[in-house]
CSV table of C-alpha atoms in Angstrom, one decimal:
chain,number,residue,atom,x,y,z
A,1,MET,CA,0.0,0.0,0.0
A,2,PRO,CA,1.5,3.4,-1.0
A,3,LYS,CA,2.4,5.8,1.8
A,4,ILE,CA,-0.1,8.7,2.3
A,5,VAL,CA,1.7,12.0,2.0
A,6,ASP,CA,0.3,15.1,3.6
A,7,HIS,CA,1.2,17.6,0.9
A,8,ASP,CA,0.3,20.7,2.9
A,9,GLN,CA,2.4,19.5,5.8
A,10,ARG,CA,5.3,18.9,3.4
A,11,ARG,CA,5.1,22.4,2.0
A,12,LEU,CA,5.2,23.8,5.5
A,13,GLU,CA,8.2,21.7,6.4
A,14,LEU,CA,9.9,23.1,3.3
A,15,VAL,CA,9.1,26.6,4.3
A,16,ASP,CA,10.5,26.0,7.8
A,17,ALA,CA,13.7,24.5,6.2
A,18,THR,CA,13.9,27.6,4.0
A,19,TRP,CA,13.8,29.9,7.1
A,20,ARG,CA,16.6,28.0,8.8
A,21,ILE,CA,18.8,28.1,5.7
A,22,ILE,CA,18.2,31.8,5.1
A,23,ALA,CA,18.8,32.6,8.7
A,24,ARG,CA,22.1,30.6,8.6
A,25,LEU,CA,23.4,31.2,5.1
A,26,GLY,CA,21.4,34.0,3.5
A,27,ILE,CA,19.0,34.0,0.6
A,28,GLU,CA,21.6,33.4,-2.1
A,29,SER,CA,22.9,30.3,-0.4
A,30,ALA,CA,19.3,28.9,0.1
A,31,THR,CA,19.5,26.7,-3.0
A,32,MET,CA,16.9,24.1,-3.6
A,33,ARG,CA,19.5,21.4,-2.8
A,34,GLU,CA,20.3,23.0,0.6
A,35,ILE,CA,16.6,23.4,1.4
A,36,ALA,CA,15.9,19.8,0.5
A,37,LEU,CA,18.8,18.6,2.6
A,38,GLU,CA,17.7,20.7,5.5
A,39,ALA,CA,14.1,19.3,5.3
A,40,GLY,CA,15.4,15.8,5.0
A,41,PHE,CA,14.1,15.3,1.4
A,42,ALA,CA,15.7,14.1,-1.8
A,43,ASN,CA,16.6,17.1,-4.0
A,44,GLY,CA,14.0,16.0,-6.7
A,45,ALA,CA,11.2,15.7,-4.1
A,46,LEU,CA,10.8,19.5,-4.0
A,47,LYS,CA,9.9,19.9,-7.7
A,48,PRO,CA,6.2,18.8,-7.3
A,49,TYR,CA,5.7,21.3,-4.5
A,50,PHE,CA,7.9,24.2,-5.7
A,51,PRO,CA,9.3,24.0,-9.2
A,52,THR,CA,11.6,27.0,-8.5
A,53,LYS,CA,13.1,28.8,-5.5
A,54,ASP,CA,11.0,31.8,-6.5
A,55,ASP,CA,7.8,29.8,-6.1
A,56,LEU,CA,9.0,28.7,-2.7
A,57,LEU,CA,9.8,32.3,-1.7
A,58,THR,CA,6.3,33.4,-2.8
A,59,PHE,CA,4.7,30.6,-0.8
A,60,ALA,CA,6.8,31.4,2.2
A,61,PHE,CA,5.8,35.1,2.2
A,62,GLY,CA,2.2,34.1,2.1
A,63,HIS,CA,2.7,31.6,4.9
A,64,VAL,CA,4.5,34.3,7.1
A,65,PHE,CA,1.7,36.8,6.4
A,66,ASN,CA,-1.1,34.3,7.2
A,67,ARG,CA,0.7,33.1,10.3
A,68,THR,CA,1.1,36.7,11.5
A,69,ASN,CA,-2.6,37.3,10.8
A,70,GLU,CA,-3.6,34.3,12.8
A,71,ARG,CA,-1.6,35.6,15.8
A,72,ILE,CA,-3.1,39.0,15.3
A,73,ALA,CA,-6.6,37.6,15.3
A,74,GLU,CA,-5.9,35.7,18.5
A,75,VAL,CA,-4.5,38.6,20.5
A,76,THR,CA,-6.9,41.3,19.3
A,77,GLU,CA,-10.1,39.2,19.8
A,78,GLY,CA,-12.5,41.3,22.0
A,79,LEU,CA,-10.2,44.4,21.8
A,80,ALA,CA,-10.8,47.7,20.1
A,81,GLY,CA,-9.0,51.1,19.9
A,82,LEU,CA,-5.5,51.5,21.3
A,83,PRO,CA,-5.3,48.1,23.1
A,84,ALA,CA,-6.2,46.4,19.8
A,85,LEU,CA,-3.7,48.6,17.9
A,86,ARG,CA,-0.9,47.8,20.4
A,87,ALA,CA,-1.6,44.1,20.3
A,88,PHE,CA,-1.7,44.1,16.4
A,89,CYS,CA,1.7,45.9,16.3
A,90,VAL,CA,3.3,43.6,18.9
A,91,GLU,CA,2.5,40.6,16.7
A,92,VAL,CA,4.0,42.2,13.6
A,93,LEU,CA,7.2,43.5,15.3
A,94,PRO,CA,10.2,41.1,15.1
A,95,LEU,CA,10.5,40.8,18.9
A,96,ASP,CA,11.8,37.2,19.0
A,97,GLU,CA,13.9,34.8,17.0
A,98,GLU,CA,10.8,33.3,15.2
A,99,ARG,CA,9.6,36.7,14.0
A,100,ILE,CA,13.1,37.8,13.1
A,101,ASN,CA,13.3,34.6,10.9
A,102,GLU,CA,10.0,35.6,9.4
A,103,ALA,CA,11.6,39.0,8.5
A,104,ARG,CA,14.4,37.2,6.8
A,105,ILE,CA,11.9,35.6,4.5
A,106,VAL,CA,9.9,38.8,3.9
A,107,ILE,CA,12.9,41.0,2.9
A,108,PRO,CA,14.1,38.7,0.0
A,109,PHE,CA,10.5,38.6,-1.2
A,110,TRP,CA,10.4,42.4,-1.2
A,111,GLN,CA,13.6,42.4,-3.2
A,112,LYS,CA,12.0,40.1,-5.8
A,113,ALA,CA,8.8,42.2,-5.8
A,114,ILE,CA,10.6,45.2,-7.1
A,115,ASN,CA,10.8,43.7,-10.6
A,116,ASP,CA,8.0,41.1,-10.4
A,117,PRO,CA,4.5,42.6,-10.8
A,118,HIS,CA,2.8,39.5,-9.4
A,119,LYS,CA,4.9,39.6,-6.2
A,120,ALA,CA,4.4,43.4,-6.0
A,121,ARG,CA,0.6,42.9,-6.1
A,122,ILE,CA,0.7,40.2,-3.4
A,123,HIS,CA,2.7,42.6,-1.2
A,124,ARG,CA,0.5,45.6,-1.9
A,125,GLU,CA,-2.7,43.7,-1.2
A,126,SER,CA,-1.2,42.3,2.1
A,127,MET,CA,-0.2,45.8,3.2
A,128,GLU,CA,-3.6,47.3,2.2
A,129,GLN,CA,-5.2,44.7,4.5
A,130,TRP,CA,-2.9,45.6,7.4
A,131,LEU,CA,-3.4,49.4,6.8
A,132,ALA,CA,-7.2,48.9,6.9
A,133,ALA,CA,-6.9,47.2,10.3
A,134,ILE,CA,-4.6,49.8,11.7
A,135,GLN,CA,-6.9,52.6,10.5
A,136,GLN,CA,-9.9,50.9,12.0
A,137,HIS,CA,-8.2,50.6,15.4
A,138,LEU,CA,-7.1,54.3,15.2
A,139,ALA,CA,-10.7,55.3,14.3
A,140,GLU,CA,-12.0,53.4,17.3
A,141,ALA,CA,-9.4,55.0,19.6
A,142,ARG,CA,-10.2,58.4,18.3
A,143,GLN,CA,-13.9,57.8,18.8
A,144,ALA,CA,-13.2,56.7,22.4
A,145,GLY,CA,-11.1,59.9,23.0
A,146,ALA,CA,-7.8,58.0,23.3
A,147,VAL,CA,-6.4,59.5,20.1
A,148,THR,CA,-6.5,63.3,20.1
A,149,THR,CA,-3.7,64.4,17.8
A,150,ALA,CA,-4.6,66.7,14.9
A,151,VAL,CA,-2.7,64.4,12.5
A,152,ASN,CA,-5.3,62.5,10.5
A,153,ASP,CA,-5.7,58.7,10.8
A,154,ALA,CA,-4.6,58.1,7.2
A,155,ALA,CA,-1.2,59.7,7.9
A,156,LEU,CA,-0.9,58.0,11.3
A,157,GLY,CA,-1.7,54.6,9.8
A,158,GLY,CA,0.9,55.1,7.1
A,159,GLN,CA,3.5,56.1,9.7
A,160,LEU,CA,2.8,53.1,11.9
A,161,LEU,CA,2.9,50.7,8.9
A,162,ASN,CA,6.2,52.1,7.8
A,163,LEU,CA,7.5,51.8,11.4
A,164,LEU,CA,6.5,48.1,11.4
A,165,LEU,CA,8.0,47.4,8.0
A,166,GLY,CA,11.2,49.2,8.9
A,167,ALA,CA,11.5,47.2,12.0
A,168,GLN,CA,11.7,44.0,9.8
A,169,ILE,CA,14.8,45.4,8.1
A,170,ALA,CA,16.4,46.5,11.4
A,171,ALA,CA,15.8,43.1,12.9
A,172,ALA,CA,17.0,41.1,9.9
A,173,LEU,CA,20.2,43.2,9.8
A,174,ALA,CA,20.9,43.1,13.5
A,175,PRO,CA,23.9,41.0,14.7
A,176,GLU,CA,23.1,37.4,15.2
A,177,GLY,CA,21.4,36.7,18.5
A,178,GLN,CA,20.5,40.3,19.1
A,179,VAL,CA,16.7,40.4,19.5
A,180,GLU,CA,16.4,43.5,21.7
A,181,LEU,CA,16.3,46.5,19.4
A,182,GLY,CA,14.1,48.9,21.5
A,183,LEU,CA,11.1,48.2,19.2
A,184,ASN,CA,8.6,48.0,22.1
A,185,GLU,CA,9.8,51.3,23.4
A,186,GLN,CA,9.5,52.8,19.9
A,187,LEU,CA,5.9,51.5,19.5
A,188,GLU,CA,5.0,52.9,23.0
A,189,GLY,CA,6.5,56.2,22.0
A,190,PHE,CA,4.4,56.4,18.9
A,191,LEU,CA,1.2,55.5,20.8
A,192,THR,CA,2.0,58.1,23.4
A,193,LEU,CA,2.5,60.8,20.7
A,194,VAL,CA,-0.9,59.9,19.0
A,195,ALA,CA,-2.7,60.2,22.3
A,196,GLY,CA,-1.3,63.6,23.0
């Protein structure tokens, strides 16, 4: 009887192996052969799942985005306004090794998206989704009187999204093992400014 293979599980194992390789060796050294070896698969076993490294990178970006959104949904459930906004941001910020590794996947994807309209569209749609959530939380906070700044919510939302995306770059480029970059303090500083 043939062995039953869970293809979705295998894809996720390959994404996890990709993270580990990129974290250790960088994107250029994350060859399909290295990824297969890291995941414990034969080199040719990757082709049915990801014909190219590019396909794997696109899937990995989607996986990181979805995983982050699952965490956000968990921590913001039942919250609104500034508490929801703070919880949202904390899940996006690369505050631990896992989220720093996620940043190491996202940055090469961004690099590819510069010249790839399909990847650029995926990124744009993802960020539009996050921006809409940020602006919703800001609007709730303003309605509750917790945000009083004269700066409009569209500008605040853009600033905050750029802070979150810039944090990905800072974390990915930080010396190995350094996870404390003052990102929580920066977030709290931003939230204090919008409340003033």
